[in-house]
GROMACS .gro file of C-alpha atoms in nm:
model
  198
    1UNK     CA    1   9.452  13.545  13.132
    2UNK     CA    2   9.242  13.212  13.101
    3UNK     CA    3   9.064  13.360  12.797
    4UNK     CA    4   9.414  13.439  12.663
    5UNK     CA    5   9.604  13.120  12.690
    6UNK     CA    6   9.267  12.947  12.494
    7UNK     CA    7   9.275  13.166  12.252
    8UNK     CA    8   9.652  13.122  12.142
    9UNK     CA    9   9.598  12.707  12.173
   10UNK     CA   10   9.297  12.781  11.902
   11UNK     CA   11   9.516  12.984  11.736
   12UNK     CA   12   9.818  12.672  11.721
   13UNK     CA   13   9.564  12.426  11.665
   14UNK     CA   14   9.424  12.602  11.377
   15UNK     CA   15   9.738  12.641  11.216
   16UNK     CA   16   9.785  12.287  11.248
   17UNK     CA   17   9.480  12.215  11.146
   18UNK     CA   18   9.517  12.399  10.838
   19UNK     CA   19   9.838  12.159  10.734
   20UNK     CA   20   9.629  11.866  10.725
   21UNK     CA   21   9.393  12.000  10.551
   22UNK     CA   22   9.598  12.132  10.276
   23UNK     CA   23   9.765  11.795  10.287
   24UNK     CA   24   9.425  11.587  10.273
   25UNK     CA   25   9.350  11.805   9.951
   26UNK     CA   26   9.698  11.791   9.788
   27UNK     CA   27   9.793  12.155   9.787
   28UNK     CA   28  10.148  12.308   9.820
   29UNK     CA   29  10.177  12.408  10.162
   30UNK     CA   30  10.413  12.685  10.258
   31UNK     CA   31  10.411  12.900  10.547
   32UNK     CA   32  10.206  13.142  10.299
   33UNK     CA   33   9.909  12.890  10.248
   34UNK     CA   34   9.912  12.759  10.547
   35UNK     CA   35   9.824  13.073  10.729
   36UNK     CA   36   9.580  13.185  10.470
   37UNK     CA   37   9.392  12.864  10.507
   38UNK     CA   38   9.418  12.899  10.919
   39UNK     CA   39   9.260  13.227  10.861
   40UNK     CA   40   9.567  13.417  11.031
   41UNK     CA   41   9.875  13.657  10.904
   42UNK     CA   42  10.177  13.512  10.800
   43UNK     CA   43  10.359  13.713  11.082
   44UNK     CA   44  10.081  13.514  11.327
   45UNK     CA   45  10.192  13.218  11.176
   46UNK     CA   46  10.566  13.261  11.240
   47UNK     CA   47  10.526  13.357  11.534
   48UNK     CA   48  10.368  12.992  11.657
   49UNK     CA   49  10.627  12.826  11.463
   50UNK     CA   50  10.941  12.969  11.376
   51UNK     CA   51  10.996  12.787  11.043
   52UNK     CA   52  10.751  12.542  10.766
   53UNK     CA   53  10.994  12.241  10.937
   54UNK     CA   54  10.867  12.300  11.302
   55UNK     CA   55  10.490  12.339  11.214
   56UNK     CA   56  10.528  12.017  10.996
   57UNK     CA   57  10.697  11.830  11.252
   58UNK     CA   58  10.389  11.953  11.493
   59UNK     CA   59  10.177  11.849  11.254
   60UNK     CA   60  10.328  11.479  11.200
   61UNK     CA   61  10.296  11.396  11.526
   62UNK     CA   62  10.042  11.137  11.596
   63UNK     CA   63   9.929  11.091  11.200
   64UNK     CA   64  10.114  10.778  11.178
   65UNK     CA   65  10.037  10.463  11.347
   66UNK     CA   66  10.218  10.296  11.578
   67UNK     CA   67  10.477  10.023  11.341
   68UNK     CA   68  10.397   9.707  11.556
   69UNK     CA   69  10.017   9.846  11.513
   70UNK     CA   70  10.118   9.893  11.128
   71UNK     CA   71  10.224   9.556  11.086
   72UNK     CA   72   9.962   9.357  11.270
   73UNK     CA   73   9.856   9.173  10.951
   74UNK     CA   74  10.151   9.018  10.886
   75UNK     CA   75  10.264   8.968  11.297
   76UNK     CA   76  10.176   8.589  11.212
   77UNK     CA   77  10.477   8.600  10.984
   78UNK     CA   78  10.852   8.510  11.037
   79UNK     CA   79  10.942   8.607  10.677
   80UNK     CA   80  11.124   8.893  10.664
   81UNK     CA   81  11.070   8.906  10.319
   82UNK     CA   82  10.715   8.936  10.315
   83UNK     CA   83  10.727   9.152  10.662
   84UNK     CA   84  10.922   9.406  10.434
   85UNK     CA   85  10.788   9.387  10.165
   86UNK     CA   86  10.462   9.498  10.315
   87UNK     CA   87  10.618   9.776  10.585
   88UNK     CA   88  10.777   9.926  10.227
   89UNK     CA   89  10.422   9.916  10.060
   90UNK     CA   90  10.266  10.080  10.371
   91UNK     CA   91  10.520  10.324  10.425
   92UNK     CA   92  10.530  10.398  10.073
   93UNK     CA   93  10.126  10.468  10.055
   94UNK     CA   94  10.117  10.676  10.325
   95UNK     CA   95  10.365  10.919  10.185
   96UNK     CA   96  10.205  10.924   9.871
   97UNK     CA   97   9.865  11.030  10.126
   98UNK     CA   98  10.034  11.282  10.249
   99UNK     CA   99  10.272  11.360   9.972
  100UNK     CA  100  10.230  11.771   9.963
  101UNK     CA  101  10.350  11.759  10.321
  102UNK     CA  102  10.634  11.502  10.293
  103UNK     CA  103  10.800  11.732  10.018
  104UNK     CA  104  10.764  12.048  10.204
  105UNK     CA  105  10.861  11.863  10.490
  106UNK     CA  106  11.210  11.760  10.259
  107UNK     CA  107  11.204  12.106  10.105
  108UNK     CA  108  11.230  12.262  10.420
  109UNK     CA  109  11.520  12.033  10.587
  110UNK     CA  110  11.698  11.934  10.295
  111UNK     CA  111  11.970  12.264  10.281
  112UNK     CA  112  11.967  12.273  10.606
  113UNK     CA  113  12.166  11.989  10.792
  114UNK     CA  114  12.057  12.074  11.156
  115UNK     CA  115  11.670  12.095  11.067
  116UNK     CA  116  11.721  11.762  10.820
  117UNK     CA  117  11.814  11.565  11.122
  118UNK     CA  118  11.463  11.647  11.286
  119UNK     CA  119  11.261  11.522  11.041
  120UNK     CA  120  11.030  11.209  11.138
  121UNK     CA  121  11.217  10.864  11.060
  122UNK     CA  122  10.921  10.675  11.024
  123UNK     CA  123  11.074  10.431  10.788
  124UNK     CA  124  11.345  10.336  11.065
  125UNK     CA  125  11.064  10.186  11.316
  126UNK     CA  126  10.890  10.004  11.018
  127UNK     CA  127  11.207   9.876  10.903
  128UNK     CA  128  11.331   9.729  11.234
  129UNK     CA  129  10.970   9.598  11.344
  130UNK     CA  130  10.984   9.423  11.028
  131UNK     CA  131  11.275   9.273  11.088
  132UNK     CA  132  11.284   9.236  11.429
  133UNK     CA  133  11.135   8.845  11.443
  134UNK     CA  134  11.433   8.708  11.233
  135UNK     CA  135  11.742   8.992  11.365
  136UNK     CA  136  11.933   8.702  11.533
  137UNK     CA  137  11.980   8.556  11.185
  138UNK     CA  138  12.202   8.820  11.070
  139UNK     CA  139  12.512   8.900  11.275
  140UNK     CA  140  12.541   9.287  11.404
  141UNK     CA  141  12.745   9.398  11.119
  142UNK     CA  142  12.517   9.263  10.837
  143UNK     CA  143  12.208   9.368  11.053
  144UNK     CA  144  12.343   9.766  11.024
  145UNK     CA  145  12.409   9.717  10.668
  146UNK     CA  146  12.087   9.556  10.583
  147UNK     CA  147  11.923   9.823  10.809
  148UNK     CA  148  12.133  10.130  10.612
  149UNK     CA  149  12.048   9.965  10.289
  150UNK     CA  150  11.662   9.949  10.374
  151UNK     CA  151  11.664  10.294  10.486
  152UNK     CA  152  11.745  10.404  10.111
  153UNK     CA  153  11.444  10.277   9.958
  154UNK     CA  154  11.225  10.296  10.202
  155UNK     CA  155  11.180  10.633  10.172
  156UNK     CA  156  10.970  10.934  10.006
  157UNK     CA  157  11.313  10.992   9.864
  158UNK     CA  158  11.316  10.687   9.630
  159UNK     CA  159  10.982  10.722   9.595
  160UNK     CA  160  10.988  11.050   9.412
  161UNK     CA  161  11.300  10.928   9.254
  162UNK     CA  162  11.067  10.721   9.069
  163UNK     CA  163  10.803  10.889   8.991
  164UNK     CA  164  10.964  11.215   8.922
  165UNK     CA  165  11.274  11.123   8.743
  166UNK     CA  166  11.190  10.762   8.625
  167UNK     CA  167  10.846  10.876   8.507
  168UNK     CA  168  10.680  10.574   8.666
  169UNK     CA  169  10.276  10.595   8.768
  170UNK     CA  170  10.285  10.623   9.175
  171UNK     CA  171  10.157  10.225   9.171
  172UNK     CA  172  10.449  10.118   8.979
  173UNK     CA  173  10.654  10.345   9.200
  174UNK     CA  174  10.574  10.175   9.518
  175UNK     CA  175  10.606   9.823   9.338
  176UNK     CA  176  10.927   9.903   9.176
  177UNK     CA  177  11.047  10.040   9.560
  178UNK     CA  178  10.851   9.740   9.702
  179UNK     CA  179  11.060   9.475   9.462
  180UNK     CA  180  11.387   9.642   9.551
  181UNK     CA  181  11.335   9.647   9.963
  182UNK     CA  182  11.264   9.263   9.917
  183UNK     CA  183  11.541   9.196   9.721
  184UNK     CA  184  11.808   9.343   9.912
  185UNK     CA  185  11.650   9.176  10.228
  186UNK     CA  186  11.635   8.862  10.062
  187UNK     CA  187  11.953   8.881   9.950
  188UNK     CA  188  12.137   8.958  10.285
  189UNK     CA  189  11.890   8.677  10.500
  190UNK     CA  190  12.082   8.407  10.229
  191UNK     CA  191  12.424   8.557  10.234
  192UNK     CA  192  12.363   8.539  10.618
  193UNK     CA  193  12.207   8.156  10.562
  194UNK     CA  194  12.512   8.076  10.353
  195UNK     CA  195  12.765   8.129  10.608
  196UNK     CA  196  12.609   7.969  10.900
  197UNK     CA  197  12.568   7.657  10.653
  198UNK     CA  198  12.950   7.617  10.593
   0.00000   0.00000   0.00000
């Protein structure tokens, strides 16, 4: 029974295994590549995880660092310009890192409402780590908007909305994304300035 159970967490962690890999090396991953590269049968694979969503999910888990980790080299830093300006950057790089599994990752989810609203919202811990040291300058309302208005660009979403559509090179990409997150946080930290100064 022993031998059993160990061989089916090989089996997972294989499967796994092969996402990164395919993701380290840029290929399309699908439920079909996947389990050729994990040396199984499709069915085996499917049977671990019942769709590409779940094993990508699986396979997110733990690849991204902590955001108050993330954004240790700017914790000396009240400016929540700068702070998001550089959670944006480093958000922005990692997806293009892992870029074959983001967009299988919104591939998989994006038809599907339920399965969309599992996917990893990595952006939403940068974004309020990054923000967190100046909050009480924006009242609640402005704080959501701010927050909701973030969450749009910093995403894989806008990113490939650049470079896809917009035809930019992935560097200007993440500056053009970059420029926009600062602006709009810049923007609502004076609006928010303004008021308390009348």
């Amino acid at each position: 029974m022993g031998t059993r159970v160990n061989q089916k967490a090989r089996t997972r962690a294989a499967i796994v295994q092969a996402v990164h890999e395919l993701a380290g090396s840029g290929a399309e991953i699908t439920m079909p590549s996947v389990a050729q590269a994990a040396l199984v049968s499709e069915a085996t694979a499917y049977r671990y995880f019942p769709d590409l969503v779940t094993l990508l999910l699986e396979a997110d888990h733990g690849t991204w660092p902590d955001p108050a980790e993330a954004l240790a080299p700017v914790a000396d830093s009240g400016d929540p310009v700068e702070r998001i300006g550089f959670a944006t950057r480093l958000l922005l790089d990692g997806v293009l890192a892992n870029e074959s599994a983001v967009r299988a990752m919104i591939a998989g989810s994006i038809s599907k409402p339920g399965i969309a609203a599992r996917r990893p919202g990595h952006r939403f811990g940068l974004i309020d780590t990054a923000l967190a040291p100046a909050a009480g300058r924006l009242d609640p309302v402005a704080r959501a908007q701010l927050r909701r208005d973030l969450a749009v660009v910093v995403s894989a979403e806008a990113l490939f909305t650049l470079t896809d559509l917009c035809e930019l090179s992935r560097p200007d990409a993440v500056d053009s994304a970059v420029h926009t997150a600062r602006a709009l946080t810049e923007a609502a930290f004076r609006a928010a300035d303004h008021q308390i100064a009348r």
